[in-house]
PDB file of C-alpha atoms in Angstrom:
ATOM      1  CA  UNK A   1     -91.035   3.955  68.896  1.00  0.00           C
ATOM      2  CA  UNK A   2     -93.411   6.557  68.054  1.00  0.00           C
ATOM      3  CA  UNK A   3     -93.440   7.900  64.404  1.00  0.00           C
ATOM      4  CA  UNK A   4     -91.929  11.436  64.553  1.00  0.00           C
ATOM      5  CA  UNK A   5     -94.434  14.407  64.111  1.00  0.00           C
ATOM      6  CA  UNK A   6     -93.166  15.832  60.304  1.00  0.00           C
ATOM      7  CA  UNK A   7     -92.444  19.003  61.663  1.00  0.00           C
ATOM      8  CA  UNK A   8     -89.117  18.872  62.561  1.00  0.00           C
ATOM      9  CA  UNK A   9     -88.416  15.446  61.852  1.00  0.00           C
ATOM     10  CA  UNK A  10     -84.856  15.953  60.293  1.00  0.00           C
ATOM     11  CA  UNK A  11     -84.180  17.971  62.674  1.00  0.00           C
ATOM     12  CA  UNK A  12     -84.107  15.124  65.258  1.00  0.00           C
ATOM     13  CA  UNK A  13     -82.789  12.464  62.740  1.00  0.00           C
ATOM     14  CA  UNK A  14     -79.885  14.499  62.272  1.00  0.00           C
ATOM     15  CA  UNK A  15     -79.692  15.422  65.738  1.00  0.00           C
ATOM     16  CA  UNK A  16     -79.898  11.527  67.342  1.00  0.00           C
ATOM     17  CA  UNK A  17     -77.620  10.551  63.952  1.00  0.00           C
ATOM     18  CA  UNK A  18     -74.810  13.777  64.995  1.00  0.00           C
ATOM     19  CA  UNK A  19     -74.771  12.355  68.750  1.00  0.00           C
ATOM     20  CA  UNK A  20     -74.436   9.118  67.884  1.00  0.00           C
ATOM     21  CA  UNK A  21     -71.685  10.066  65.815  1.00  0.00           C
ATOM     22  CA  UNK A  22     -69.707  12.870  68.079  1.00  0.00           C
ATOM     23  CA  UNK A  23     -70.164  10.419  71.289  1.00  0.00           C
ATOM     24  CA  UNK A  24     -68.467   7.459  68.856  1.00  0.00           C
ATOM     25  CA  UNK A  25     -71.195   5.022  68.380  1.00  0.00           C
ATOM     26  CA  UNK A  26     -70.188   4.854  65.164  1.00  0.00           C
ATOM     27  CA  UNK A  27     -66.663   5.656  64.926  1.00  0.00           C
ATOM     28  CA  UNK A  28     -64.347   7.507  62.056  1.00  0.00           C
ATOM     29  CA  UNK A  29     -64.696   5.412  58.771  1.00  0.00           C
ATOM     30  CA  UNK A  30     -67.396   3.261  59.543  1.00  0.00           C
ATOM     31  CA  UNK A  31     -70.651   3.786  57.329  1.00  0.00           C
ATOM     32  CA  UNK A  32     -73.853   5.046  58.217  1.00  0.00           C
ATOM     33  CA  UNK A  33     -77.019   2.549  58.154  1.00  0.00           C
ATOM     34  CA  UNK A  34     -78.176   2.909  54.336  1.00  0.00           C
ATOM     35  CA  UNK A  35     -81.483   4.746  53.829  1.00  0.00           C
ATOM     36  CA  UNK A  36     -84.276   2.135  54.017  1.00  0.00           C
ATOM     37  CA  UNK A  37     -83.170   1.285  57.546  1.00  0.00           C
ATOM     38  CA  UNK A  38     -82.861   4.677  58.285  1.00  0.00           C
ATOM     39  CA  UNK A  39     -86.144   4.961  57.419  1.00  0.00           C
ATOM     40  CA  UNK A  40     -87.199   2.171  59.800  1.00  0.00           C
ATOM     41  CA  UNK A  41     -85.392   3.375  62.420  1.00  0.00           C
ATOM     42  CA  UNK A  42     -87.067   6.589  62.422  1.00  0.00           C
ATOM     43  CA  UNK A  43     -90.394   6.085  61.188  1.00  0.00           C
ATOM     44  CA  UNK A  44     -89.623   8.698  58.151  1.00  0.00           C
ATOM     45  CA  UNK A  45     -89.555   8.620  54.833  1.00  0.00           C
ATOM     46  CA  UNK A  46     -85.938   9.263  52.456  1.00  0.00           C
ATOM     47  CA  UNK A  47     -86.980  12.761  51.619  1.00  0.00           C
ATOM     48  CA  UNK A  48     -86.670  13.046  55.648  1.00  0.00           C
ATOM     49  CA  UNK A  49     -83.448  10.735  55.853  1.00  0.00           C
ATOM     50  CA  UNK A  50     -81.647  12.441  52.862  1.00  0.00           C
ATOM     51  CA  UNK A  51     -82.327  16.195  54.450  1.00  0.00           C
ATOM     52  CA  UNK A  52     -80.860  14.853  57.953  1.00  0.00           C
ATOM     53  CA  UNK A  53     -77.636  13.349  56.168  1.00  0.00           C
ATOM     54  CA  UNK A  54     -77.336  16.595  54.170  1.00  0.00           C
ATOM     55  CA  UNK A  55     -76.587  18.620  57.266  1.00  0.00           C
ATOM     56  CA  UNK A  56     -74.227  16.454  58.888  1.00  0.00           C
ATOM     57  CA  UNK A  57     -72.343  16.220  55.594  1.00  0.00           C
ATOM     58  CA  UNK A  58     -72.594  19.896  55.871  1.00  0.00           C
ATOM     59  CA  UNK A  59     -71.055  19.675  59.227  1.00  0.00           C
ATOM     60  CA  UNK A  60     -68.337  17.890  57.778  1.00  0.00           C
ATOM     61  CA  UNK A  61     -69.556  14.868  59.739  1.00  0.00           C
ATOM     62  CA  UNK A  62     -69.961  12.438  57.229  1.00  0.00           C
ATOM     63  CA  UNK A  63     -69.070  11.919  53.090  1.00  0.00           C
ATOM     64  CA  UNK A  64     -71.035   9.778  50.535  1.00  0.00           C
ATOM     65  CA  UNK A  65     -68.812   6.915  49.025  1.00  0.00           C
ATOM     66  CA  UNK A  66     -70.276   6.346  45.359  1.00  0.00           C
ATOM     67  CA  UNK A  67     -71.127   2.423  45.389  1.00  0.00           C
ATOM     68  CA  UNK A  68     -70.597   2.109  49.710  1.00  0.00           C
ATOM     69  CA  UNK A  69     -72.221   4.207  51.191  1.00  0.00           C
ATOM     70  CA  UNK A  70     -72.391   7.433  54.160  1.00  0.00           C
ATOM     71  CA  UNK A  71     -69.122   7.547  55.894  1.00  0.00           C
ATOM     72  CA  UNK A  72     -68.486   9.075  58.755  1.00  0.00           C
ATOM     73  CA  UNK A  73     -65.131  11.055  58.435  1.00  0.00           C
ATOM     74  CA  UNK A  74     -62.534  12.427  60.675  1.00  0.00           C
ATOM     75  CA  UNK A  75     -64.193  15.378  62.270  1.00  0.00           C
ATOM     76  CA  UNK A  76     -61.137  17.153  62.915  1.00  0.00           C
ATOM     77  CA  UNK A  77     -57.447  17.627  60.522  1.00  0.00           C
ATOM     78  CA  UNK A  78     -54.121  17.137  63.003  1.00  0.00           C
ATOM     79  CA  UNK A  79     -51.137  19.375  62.835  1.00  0.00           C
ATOM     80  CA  UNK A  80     -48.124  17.896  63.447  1.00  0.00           C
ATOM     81  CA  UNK A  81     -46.223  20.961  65.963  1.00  0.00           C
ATOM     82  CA  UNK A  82     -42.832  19.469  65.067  1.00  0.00           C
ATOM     83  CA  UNK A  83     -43.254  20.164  61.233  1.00  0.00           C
ATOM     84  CA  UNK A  84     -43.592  23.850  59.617  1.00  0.00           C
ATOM     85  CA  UNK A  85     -46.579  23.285  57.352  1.00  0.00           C
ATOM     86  CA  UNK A  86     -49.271  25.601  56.584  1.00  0.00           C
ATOM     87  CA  UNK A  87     -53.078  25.333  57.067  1.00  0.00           C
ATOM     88  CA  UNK A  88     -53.745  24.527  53.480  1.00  0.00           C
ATOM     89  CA  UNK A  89     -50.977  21.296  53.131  1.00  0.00           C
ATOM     90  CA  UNK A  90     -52.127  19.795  56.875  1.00  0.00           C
ATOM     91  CA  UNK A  91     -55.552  19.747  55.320  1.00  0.00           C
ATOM     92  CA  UNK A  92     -54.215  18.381  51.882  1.00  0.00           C
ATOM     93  CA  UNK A  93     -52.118  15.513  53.214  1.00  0.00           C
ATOM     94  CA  UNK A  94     -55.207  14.436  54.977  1.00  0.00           C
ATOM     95  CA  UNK A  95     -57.182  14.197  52.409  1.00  0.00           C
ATOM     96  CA  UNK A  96     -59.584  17.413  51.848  1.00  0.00           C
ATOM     97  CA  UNK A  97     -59.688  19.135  48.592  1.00  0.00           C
ATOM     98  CA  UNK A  98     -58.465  22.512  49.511  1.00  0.00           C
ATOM     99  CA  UNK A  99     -58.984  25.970  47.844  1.00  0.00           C
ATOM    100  CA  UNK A 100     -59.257  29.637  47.890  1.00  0.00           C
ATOM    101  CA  UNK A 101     -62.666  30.892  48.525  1.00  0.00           C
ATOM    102  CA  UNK A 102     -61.721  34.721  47.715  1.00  0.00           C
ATOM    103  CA  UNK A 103     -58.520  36.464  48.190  1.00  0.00           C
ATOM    104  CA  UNK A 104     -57.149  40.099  48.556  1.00  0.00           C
ATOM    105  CA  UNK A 105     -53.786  41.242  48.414  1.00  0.00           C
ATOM    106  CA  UNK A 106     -52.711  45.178  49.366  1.00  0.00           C
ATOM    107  CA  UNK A 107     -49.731  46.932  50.242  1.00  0.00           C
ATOM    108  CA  UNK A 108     -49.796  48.678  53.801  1.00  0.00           C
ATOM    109  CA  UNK A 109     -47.723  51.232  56.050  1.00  0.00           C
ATOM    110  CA  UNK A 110     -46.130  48.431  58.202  1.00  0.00           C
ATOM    111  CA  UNK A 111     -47.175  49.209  61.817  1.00  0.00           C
ATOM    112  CA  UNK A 112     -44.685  49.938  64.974  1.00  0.00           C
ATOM    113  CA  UNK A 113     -45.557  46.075  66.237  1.00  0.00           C
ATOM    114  CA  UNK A 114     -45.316  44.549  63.082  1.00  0.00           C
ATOM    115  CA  UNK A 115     -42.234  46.175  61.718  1.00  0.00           C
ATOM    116  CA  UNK A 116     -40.409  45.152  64.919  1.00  0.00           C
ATOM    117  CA  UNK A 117     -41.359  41.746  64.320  1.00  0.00           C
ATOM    118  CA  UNK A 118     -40.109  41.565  60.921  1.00  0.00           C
ATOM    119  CA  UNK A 119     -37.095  43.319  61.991  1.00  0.00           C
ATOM    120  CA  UNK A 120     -37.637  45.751  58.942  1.00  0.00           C
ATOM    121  CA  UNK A 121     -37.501  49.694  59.347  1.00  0.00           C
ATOM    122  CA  UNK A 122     -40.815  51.696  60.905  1.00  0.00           C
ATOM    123  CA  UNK A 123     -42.795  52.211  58.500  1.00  0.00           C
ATOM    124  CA  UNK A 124     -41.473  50.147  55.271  1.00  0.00           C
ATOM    125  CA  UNK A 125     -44.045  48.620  52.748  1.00  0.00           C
ATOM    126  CA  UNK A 126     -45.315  45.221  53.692  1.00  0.00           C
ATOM    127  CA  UNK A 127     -47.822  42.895  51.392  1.00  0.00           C
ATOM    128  CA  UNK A 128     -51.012  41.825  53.962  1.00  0.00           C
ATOM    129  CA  UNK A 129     -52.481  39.094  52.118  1.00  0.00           C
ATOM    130  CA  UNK A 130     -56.213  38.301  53.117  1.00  0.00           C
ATOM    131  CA  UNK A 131     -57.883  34.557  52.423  1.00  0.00           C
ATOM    132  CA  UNK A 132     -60.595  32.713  53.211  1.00  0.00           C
ATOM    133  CA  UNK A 133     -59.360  29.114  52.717  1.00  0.00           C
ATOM    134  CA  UNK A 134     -61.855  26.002  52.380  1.00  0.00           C
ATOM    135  CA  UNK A 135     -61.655  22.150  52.225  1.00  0.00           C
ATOM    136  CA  UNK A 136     -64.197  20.330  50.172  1.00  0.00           C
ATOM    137  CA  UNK A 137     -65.711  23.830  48.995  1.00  0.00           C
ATOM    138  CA  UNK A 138     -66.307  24.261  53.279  1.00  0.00           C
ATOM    139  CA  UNK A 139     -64.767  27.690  54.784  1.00  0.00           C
ATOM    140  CA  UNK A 140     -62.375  26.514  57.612  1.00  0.00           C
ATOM    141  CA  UNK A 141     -60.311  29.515  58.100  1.00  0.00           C
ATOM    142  CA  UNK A 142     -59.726  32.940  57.567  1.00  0.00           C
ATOM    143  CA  UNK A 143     -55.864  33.884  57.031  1.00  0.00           C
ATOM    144  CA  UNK A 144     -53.872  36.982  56.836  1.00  0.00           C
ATOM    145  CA  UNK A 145     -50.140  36.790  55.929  1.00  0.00           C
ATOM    146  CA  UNK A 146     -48.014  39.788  56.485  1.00  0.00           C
ATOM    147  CA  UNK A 147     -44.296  40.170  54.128  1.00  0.00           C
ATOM    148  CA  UNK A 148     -41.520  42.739  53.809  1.00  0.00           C
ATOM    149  CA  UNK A 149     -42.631  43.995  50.408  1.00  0.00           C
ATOM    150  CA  UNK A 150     -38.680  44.075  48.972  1.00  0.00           C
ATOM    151  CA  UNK A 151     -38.885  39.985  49.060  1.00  0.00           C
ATOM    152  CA  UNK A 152     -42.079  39.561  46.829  1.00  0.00           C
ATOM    153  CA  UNK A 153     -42.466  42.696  44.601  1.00  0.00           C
ATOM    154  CA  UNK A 154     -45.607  42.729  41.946  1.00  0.00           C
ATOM    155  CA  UNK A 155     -47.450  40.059  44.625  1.00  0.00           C
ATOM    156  CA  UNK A 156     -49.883  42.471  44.687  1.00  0.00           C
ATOM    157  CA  UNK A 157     -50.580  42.476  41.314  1.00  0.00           C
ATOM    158  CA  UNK A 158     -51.342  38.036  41.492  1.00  0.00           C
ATOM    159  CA  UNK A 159     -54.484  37.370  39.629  1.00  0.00           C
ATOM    160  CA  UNK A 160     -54.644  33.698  40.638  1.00  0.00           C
ATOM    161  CA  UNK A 161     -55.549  32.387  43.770  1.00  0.00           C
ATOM    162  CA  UNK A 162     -53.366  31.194  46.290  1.00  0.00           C
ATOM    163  CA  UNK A 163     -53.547  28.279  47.888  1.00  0.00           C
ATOM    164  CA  UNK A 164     -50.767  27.209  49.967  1.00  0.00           C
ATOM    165  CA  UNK A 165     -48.659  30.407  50.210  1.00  0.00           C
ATOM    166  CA  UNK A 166     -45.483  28.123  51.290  1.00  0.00           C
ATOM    167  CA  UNK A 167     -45.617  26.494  48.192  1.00  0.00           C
ATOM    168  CA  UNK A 168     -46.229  29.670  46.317  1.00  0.00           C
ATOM    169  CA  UNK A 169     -43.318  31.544  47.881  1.00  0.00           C
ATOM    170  CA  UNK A 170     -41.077  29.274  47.195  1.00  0.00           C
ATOM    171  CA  UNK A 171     -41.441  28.737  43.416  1.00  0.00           C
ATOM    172  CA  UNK A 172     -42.022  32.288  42.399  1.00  0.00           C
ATOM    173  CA  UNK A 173     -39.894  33.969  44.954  1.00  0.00           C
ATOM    174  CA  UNK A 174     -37.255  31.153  46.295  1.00  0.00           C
ATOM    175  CA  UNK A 175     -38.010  31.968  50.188  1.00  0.00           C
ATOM    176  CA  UNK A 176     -38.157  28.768  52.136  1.00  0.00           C
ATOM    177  CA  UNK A 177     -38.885  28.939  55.526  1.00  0.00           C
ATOM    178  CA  UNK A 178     -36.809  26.804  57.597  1.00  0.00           C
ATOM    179  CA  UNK A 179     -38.026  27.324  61.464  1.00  0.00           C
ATOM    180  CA  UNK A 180     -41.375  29.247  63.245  1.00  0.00           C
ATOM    181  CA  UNK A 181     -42.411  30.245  66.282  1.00  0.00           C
ATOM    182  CA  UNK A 182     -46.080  29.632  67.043  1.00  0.00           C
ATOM    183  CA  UNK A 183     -47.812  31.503  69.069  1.00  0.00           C
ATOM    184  CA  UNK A 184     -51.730  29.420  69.884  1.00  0.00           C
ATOM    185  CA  UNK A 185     -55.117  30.473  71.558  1.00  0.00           C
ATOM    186  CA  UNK A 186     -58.674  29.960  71.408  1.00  0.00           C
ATOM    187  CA  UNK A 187     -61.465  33.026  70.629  1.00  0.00           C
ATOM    188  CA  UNK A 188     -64.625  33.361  69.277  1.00  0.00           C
ATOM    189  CA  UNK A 189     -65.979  34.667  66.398  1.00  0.00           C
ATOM    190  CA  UNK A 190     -66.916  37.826  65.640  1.00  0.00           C
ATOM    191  CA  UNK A 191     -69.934  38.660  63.661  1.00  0.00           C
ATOM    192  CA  UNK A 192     -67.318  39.399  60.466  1.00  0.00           C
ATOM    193  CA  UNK A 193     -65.647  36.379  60.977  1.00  0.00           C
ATOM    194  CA  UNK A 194     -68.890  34.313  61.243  1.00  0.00           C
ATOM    195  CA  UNK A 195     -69.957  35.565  57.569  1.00  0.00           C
ATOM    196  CA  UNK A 196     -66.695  34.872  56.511  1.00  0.00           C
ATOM    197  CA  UNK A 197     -66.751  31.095  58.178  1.00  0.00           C
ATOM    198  CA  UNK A 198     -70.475  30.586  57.595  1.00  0.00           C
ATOM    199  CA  UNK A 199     -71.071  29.535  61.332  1.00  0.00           C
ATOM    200  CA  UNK A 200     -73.001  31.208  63.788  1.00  0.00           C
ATOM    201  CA  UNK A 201     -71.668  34.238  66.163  1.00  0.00           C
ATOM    202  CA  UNK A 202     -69.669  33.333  69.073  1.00  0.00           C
ATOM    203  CA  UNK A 203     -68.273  29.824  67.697  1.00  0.00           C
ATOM    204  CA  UNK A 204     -65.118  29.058  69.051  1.00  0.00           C
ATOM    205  CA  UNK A 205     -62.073  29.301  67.064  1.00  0.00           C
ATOM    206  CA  UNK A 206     -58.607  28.235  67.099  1.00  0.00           C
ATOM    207  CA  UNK A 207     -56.085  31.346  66.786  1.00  0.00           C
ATOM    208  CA  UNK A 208     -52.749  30.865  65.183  1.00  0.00           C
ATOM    209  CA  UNK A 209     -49.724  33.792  65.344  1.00  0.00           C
ATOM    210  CA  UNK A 210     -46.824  31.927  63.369  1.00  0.00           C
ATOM    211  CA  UNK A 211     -43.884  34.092  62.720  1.00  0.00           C
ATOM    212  CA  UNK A 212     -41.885  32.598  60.061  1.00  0.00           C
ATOM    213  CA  UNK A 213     -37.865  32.239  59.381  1.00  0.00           C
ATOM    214  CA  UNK A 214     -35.313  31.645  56.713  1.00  0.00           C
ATOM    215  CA  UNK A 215     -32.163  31.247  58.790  1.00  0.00           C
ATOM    216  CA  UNK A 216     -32.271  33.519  61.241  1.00  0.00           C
ATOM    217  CA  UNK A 217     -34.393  36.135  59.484  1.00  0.00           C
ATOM    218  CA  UNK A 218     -38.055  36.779  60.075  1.00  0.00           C
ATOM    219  CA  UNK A 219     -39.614  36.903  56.664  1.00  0.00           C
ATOM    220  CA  UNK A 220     -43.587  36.411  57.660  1.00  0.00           C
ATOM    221  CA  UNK A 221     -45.997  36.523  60.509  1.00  0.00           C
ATOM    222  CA  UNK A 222     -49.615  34.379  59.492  1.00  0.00           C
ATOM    223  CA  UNK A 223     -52.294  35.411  62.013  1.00  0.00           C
ATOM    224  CA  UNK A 224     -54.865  32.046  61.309  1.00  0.00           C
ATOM    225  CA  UNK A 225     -58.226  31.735  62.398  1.00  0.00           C
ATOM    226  CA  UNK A 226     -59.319  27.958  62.395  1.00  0.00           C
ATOM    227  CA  UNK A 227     -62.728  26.702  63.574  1.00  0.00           C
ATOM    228  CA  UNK A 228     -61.832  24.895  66.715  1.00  0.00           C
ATOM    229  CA  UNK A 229     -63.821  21.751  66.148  1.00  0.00           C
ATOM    230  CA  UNK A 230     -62.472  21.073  62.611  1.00  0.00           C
ATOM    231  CA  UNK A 231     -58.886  20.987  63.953  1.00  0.00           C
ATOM    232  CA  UNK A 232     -56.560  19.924  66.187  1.00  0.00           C
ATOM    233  CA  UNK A 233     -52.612  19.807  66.488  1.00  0.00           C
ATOM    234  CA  UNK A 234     -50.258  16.560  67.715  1.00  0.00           C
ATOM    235  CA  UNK A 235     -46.786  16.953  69.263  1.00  0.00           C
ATOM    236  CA  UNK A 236     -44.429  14.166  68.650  1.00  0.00           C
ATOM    237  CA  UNK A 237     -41.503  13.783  71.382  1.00  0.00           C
ATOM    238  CA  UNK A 238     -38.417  11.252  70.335  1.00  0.00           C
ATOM    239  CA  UNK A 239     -36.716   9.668  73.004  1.00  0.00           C
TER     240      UNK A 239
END
């Protein structure tokens, strides 16, 4: 094999490396070759190597183990359909560490559509709550969560950072959700959404509407924007 040129040359390491890994050559928990062989592989030196694993760790491709090695890692989280859990806990029960990138929380005019849905009166206050949410520091989605105002007064006013917002409502304000109906679809980013994300224009993305219940009453609607290759959902069916 012919030594690559050194323009570009972690360009195509991490390129042959990424195919290698998306086509399963080396499958979900196995480790990379370490460095040396890397570098034999590719006719390249580490400085070369370590750039190439640096953007498929940035892909979310691969993790460094501390005393193994480069692991290749699940490329995309599962959501169970037959549970009600948020975006935040699906991502924290597999294993991400999951946070708040920035947050805003205002009180609107509820609109026509959204009042209907929340079978509240036309035009009563309702909290929109706006997050970009992230595992391992990584933006994966961009959330807005829409509540009747009258079940979480002086929300607005929450300095900290929410995380999951389940969890949140139901220590401060005692609303459990019990049942949702989900409502999925597939876009593509918009140029706001792509600074947001920190992908490129046009990426596909995986849309979630999820209005939310306590008993019979609606008492949220989550519109969810996911990027489509970080995530994927699994129905289970009981005989």
């Amino acid at each position: 094999m012919e030594a690559l040129s050194k323009q570009a040359a972690y360009a195509k390491v991490y390129a042959d490396l990424k195919e290698k890994i998306t086509s399963g050559y080396y499958p979900t928990g196995t480790l990379l070759p370490p460095e040396p062989k890397l570098e034999e592989m590719f006719f390249v030196s580490r400085t070369t190597v370590r750039k190439a694993v640096s953007m498929l760790i940035n892909d979310g491709l691969v993790k460094v183990k501390q005393g193994h090695g480069t692991e290749v890692i699940n490329q995309k989280v599962a959501q169970n359909l037959n549970t009600i859990t948020s975006v935040s806990q699906t991502l924290e029960k597999k294993g991400y560490r999951i946070g708040t990138k920035s947050m805003y929380i205002r009180v609107i005019t509820g609109n026509s559509s959204m009042c209907d849905t929340l079978r509240i009166p036309q035009n009563s206050k309702i909290v929109e709550i706006n997050r970009i949410q992230t595992a391992d520091d990584r933006p994966v989605a961009v959330a807005k969560n829409y509540i009747p105002y009258g079940l979480v007064p002086g929300i607005e006013q929450e300095k900290e950072k929410i995380i999951s917002l389940y969890s949140y409502l139901l220590k401060r304000y005692q609303l459990g959700i019990d049942s949702s109906h989900d409502t999925i679809s597939a876009c593509n980013a918009s140029f706001e959404e792509s600074e947001m994300l920190q992908i490129e224009p046009g990426r596909a993305l995986i849309t979630i509407r999820r209005v939310c219940y306590s008993g019979n009453v609606p008492i949220e609607v989550d519109d969810v924007k996911i990027i489509a290759d970080k995530y994927e959902f699994e129905i289970c069916t009981h005989s």
